[in-house]
Short mmCIF file of C-alpha atoms and ligand atoms in Angstrom, two decimals:
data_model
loop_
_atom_site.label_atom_id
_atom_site.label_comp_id
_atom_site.label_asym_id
_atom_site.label_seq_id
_atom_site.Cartn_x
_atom_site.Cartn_y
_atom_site.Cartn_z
CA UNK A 271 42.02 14.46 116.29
CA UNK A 272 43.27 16.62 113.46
CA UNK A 273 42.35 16.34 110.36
CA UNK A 274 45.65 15.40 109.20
CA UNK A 275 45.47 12.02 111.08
CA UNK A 276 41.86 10.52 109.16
CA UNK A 277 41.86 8.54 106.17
CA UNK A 278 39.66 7.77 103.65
CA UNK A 279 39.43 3.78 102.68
CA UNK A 280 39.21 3.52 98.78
CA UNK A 281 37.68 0.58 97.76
CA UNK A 282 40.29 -2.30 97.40
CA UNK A 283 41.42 -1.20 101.30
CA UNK A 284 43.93 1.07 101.05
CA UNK A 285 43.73 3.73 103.40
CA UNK A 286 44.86 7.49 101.47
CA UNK A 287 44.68 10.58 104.23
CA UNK A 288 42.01 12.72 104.10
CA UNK A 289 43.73 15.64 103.62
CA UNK A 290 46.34 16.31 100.95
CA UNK A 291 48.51 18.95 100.02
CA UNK A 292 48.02 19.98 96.12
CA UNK A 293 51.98 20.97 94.40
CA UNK A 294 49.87 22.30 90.78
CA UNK A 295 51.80 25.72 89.98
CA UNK A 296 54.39 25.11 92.50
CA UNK A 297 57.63 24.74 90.62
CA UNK A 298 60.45 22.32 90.89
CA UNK A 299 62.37 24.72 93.11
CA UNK A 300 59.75 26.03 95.32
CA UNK A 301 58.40 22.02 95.88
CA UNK A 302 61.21 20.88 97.65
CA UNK A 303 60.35 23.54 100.43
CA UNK A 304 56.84 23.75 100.00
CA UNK A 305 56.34 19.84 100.56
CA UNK A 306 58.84 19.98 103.61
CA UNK A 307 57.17 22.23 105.32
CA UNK A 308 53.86 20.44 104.62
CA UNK A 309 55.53 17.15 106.09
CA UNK A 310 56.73 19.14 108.82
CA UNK A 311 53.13 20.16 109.68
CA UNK A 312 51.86 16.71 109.72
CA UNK A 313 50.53 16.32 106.41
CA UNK A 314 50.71 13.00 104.51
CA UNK A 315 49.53 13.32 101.03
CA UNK A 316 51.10 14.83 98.61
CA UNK A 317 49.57 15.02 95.10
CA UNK A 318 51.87 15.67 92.33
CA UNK A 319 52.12 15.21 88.77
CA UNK A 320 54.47 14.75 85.76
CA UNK A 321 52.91 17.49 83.97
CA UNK A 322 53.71 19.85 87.01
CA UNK A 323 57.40 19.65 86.36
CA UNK A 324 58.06 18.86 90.05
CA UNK A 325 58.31 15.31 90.94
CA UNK A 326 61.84 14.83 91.50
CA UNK A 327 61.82 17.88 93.88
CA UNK A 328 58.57 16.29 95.38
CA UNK A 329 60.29 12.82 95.74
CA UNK A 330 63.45 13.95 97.32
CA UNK A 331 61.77 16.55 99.83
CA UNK A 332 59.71 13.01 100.59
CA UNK A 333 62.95 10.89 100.77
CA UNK A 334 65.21 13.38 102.72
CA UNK A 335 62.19 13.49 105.43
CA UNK A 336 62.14 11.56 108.60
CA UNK A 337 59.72 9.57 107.41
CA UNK A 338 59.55 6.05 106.20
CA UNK A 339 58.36 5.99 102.56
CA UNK A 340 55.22 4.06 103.25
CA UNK A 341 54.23 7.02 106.14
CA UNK A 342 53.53 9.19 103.06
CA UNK A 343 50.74 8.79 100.93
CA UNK A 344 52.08 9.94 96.99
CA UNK A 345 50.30 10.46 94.11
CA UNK A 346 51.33 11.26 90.11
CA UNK A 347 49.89 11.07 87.29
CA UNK A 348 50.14 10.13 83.31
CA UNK A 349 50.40 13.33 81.52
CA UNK A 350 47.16 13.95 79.37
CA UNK A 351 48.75 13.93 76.02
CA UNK A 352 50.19 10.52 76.68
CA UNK A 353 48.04 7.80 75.54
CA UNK A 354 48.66 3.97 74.62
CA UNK A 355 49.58 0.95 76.33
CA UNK A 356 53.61 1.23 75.90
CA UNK A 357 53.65 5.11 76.47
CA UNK A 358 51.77 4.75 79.75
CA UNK A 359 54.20 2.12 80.68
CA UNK A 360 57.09 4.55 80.03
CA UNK A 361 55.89 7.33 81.41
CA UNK A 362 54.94 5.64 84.64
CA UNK A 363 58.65 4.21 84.71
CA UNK A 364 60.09 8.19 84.32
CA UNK A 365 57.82 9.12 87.17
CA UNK A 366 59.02 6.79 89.24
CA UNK A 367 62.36 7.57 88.30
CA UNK A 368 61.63 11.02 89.08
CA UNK A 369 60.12 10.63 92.36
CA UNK A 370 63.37 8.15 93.48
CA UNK A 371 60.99 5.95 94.79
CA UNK A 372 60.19 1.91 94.09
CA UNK A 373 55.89 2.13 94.00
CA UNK A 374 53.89 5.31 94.16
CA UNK A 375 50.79 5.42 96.00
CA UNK A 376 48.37 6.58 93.26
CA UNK A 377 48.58 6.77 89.40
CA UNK A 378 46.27 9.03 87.59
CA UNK A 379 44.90 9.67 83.88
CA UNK A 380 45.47 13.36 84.34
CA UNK A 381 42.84 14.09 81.27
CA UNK A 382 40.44 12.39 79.23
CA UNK A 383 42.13 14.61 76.36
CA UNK A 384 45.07 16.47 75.51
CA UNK A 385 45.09 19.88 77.46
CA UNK A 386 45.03 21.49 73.78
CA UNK A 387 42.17 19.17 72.65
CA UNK A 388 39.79 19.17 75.85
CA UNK A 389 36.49 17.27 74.40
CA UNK A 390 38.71 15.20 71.96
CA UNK A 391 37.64 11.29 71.74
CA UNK A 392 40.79 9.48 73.28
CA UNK A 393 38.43 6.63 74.28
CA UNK A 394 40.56 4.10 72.99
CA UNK A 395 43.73 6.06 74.07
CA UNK A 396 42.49 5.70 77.49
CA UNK A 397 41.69 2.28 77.51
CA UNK A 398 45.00 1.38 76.16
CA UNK A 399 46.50 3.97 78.96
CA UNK A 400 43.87 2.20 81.82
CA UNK A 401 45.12 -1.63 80.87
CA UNK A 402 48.63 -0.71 81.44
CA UNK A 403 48.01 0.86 84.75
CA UNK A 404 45.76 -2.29 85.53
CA UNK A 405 49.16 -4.29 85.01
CA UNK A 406 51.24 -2.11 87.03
CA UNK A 407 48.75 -2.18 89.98
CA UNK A 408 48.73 -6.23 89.81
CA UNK A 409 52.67 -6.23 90.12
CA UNK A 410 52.23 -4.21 92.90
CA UNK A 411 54.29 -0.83 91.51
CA UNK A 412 50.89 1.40 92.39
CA UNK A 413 49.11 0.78 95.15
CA UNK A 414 45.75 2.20 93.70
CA UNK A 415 44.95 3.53 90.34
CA UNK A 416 42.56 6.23 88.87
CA UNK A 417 41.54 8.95 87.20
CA UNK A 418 41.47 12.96 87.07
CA UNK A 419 38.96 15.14 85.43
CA UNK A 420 36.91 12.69 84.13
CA UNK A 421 33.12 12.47 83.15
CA UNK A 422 30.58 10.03 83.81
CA UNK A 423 30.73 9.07 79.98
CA UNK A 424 34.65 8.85 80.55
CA UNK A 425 34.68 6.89 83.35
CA UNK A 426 32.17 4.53 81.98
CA UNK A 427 33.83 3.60 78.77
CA UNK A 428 36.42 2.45 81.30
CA UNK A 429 34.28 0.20 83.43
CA UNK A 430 33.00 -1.01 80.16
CA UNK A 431 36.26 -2.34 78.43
CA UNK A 432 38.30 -2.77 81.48
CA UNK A 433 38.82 -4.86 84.26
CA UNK A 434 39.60 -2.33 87.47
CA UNK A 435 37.24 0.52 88.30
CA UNK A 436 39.31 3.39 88.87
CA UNK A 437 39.68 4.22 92.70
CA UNK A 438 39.72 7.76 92.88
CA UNK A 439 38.47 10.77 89.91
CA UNK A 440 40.41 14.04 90.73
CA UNK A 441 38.21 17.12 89.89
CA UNK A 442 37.94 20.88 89.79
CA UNK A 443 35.89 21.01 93.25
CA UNK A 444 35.36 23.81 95.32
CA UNK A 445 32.37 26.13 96.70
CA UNK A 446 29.64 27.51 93.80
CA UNK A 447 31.61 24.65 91.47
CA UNK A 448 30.05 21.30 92.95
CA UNK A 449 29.20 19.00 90.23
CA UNK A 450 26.84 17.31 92.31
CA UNK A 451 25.97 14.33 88.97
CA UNK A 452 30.01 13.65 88.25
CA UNK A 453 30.54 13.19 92.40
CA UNK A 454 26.43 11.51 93.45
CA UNK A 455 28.27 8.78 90.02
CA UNK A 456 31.23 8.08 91.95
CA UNK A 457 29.99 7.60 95.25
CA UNK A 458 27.45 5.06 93.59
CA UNK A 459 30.50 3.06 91.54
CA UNK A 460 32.41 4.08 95.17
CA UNK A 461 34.81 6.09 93.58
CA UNK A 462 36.64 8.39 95.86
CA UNK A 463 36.35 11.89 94.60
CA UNK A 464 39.65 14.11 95.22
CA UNK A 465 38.82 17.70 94.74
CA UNK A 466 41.70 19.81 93.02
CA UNK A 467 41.51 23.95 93.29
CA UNK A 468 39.68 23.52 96.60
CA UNK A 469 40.19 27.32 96.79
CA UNK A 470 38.72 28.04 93.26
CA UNK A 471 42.74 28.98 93.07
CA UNK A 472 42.35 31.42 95.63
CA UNK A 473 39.11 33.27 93.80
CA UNK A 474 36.95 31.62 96.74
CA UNK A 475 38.61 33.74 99.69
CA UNK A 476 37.01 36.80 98.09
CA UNK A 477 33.94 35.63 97.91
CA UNK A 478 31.47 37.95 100.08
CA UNK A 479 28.98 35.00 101.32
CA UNK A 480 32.36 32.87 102.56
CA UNK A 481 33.71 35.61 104.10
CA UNK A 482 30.76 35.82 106.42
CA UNK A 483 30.19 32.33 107.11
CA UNK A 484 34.17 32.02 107.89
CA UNK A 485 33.95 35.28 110.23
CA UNK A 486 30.62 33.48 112.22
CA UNK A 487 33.29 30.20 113.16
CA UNK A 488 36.13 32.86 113.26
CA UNK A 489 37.93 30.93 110.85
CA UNK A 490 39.60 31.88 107.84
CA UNK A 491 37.29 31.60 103.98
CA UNK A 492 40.53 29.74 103.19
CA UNK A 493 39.52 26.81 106.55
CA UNK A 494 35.20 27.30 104.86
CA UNK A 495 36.17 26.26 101.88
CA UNK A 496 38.09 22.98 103.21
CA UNK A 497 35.70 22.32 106.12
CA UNK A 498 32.78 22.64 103.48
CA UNK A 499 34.73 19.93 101.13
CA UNK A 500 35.44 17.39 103.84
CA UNK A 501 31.82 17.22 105.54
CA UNK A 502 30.97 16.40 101.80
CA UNK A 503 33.42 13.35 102.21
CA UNK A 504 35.31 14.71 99.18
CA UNK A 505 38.82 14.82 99.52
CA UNK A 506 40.40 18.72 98.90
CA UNK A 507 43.99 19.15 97.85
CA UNK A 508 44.68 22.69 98.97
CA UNK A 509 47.98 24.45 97.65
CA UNK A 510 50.20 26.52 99.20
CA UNK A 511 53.93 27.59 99.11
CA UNK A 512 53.56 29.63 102.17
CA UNK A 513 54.44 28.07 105.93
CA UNK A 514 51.50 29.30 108.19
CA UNK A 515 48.51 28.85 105.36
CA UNK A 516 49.66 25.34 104.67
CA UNK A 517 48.98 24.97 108.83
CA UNK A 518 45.96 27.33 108.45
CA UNK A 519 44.76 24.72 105.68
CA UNK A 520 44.82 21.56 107.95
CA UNK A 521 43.35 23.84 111.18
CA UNK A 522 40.09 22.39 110.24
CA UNK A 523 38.48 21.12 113.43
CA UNK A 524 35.42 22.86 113.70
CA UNK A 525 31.93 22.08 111.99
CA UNK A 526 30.51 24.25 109.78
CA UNK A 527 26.31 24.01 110.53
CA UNK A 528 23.98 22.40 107.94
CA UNK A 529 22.32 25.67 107.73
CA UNK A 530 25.79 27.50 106.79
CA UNK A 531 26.26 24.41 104.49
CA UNK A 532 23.14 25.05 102.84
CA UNK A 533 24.38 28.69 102.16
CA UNK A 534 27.30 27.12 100.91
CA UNK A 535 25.47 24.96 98.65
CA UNK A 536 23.19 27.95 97.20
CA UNK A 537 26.30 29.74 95.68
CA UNK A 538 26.72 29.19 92.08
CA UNK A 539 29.56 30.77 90.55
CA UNK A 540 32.80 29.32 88.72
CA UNK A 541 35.34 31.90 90.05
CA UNK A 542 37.82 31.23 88.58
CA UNK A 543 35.96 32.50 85.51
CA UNK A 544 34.77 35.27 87.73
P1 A2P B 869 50.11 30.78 98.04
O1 A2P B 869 50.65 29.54 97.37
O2 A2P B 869 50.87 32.02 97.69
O3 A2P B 869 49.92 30.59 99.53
P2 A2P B 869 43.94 26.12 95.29
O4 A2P B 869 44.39 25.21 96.38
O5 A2P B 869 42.46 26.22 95.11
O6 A2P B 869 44.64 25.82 93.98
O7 A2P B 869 44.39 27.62 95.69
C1 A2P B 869 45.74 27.95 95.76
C2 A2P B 869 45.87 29.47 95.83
O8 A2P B 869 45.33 29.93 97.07
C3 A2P B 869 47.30 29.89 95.81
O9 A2P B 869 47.37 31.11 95.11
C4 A2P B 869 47.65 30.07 97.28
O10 A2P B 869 48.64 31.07 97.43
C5 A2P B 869 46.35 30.54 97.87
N1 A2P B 869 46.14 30.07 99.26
C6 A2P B 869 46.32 28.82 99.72
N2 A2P B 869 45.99 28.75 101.03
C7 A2P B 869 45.61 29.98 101.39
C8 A2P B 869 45.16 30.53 102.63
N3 A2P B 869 45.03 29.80 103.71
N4 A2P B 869 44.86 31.86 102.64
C9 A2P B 869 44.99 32.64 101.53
N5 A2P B 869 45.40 32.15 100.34
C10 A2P B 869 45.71 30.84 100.27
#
């Protein structure tokens, strides 16, 4: 079965495919193409965000599919300077807007902080944000709720002052970047971890020790790097604007050994720093 066809099951049952396709850097233009294409080749996630600049080209390559809207799995998020109760509430109501559509699949706290700020105490800011997205996902306008690049302290002051645990924590996640404490945390509180820049944005393919593990499965370090993410039950967003790596990206039957894994797992370097 390909990968494109599994799910995941967060924790209040709703079932979110185990692949998605990642629109960061992809501009309003380019996403109306890029995501039909990816619908084209089967996929069924789509992870956008306000922040991106590209929902409503997101929403109406979804809507002018073939597809029914609930065949699609769509997620935004709250832009990371936005914080409060009422501005959440807006914001979520111009995504939607955006989008064209009546619910979205999965709402998101892009940040902890402001993108300027990172480290900056929003704490309250985010509980303000989390109680408002609590309320939309009991009127039924989100199907599941969550967060994105989040720590444990983060996600805990949530679970502390909050009803809802978030569902999902979107992260930086990709080979020699594994964050083993932030992902061992969510899989305890059974928090689905989504990993964003699966690719280290591309700095991974170059990596010597991928390259050799990809050329022993005569796969592509591009298929490694996804493969690797997936037998870690983590949930990789992979990006592309380009027609046969977006089917190269879901061509990811095989099974990578746990000896290559633990190769894998030895390599410690943030390449996108490299
Ligand atoms: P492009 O969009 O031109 O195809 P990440 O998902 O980690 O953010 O990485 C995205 C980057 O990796 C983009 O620059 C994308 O380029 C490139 N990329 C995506 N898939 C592949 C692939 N299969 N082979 C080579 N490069 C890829």
């Amino acid at each position: 079965m390909s990968i494109l066809n599994e799910i995941y099951t967060l924790y209040n049952g709703i079932n979110i495919p185990k692949l998605g396709f990642g629109t960061w850097q992809i501009s309003n233009t380019a996403a109306y193409e890029a995501v039909s294409v990816a619908l084209k080749t089967g996929y069924r996630h789509i992870d956008t965000a306000r922040a991106y600049g590209n929902e409503e080209n997101v929403g109406r390559a979804v809507r002018d599919s073939k597809l029914k809207r609930e065949e699609v799995f769509v997620t935004s998020k709250l832009p990371a300077e936005i914080k409060g109760f009422k501005e959440a509430h807006a914001s979520f109501e111009k995504t939607i807007r955006n989008l064209g559509f009546d619910y979205l699949d999965l709402f998101l706290i892009h940040a902890p902080w402001p993108w300027n700020d990172k480290g900056r105490d929003c704490t309250e800011g985010n509980i303000a944000s989390w109680k408002a997205m609590e309320e939309l996902y009991r009127e039924g306008k989100i199907r599941a709720i969550g967060v994105s690049n989040f720590s444990i302290t983060d996600i805990n002051s949530i679970i502390e002052n909050c009803e809802i645990i978030p569902m999902v924590n979107q992260i930086a996640l990709y080979i020699g970047h594994i964050q083993n404490a932030l992902t061992d945390y969510c899989r305890r509180q059974n928090i689905l971890v989504e990993a964003y820049s699966p690719l280290a944005t591309g700095g991974a393919l170059k990596r010597e020790a991928i390259r050799e593990v990809a050329k022993k499965y005569n796969v592509s370090p591009a298929q490694v790097c996804i493969r690797y993410l997936l037998q870690k039950e983590l949930l990789p967003l992979p990006k592309s604007t380009h027609a046969n790596r977006i089917a190269e990206n879901a061509d990811v039957g095989f099974i990578i050994r746990e000896d290559d894994i633990e190769i894998l797992d030895s390599i410690r370097q943030d390449f996108r720093h490299f």
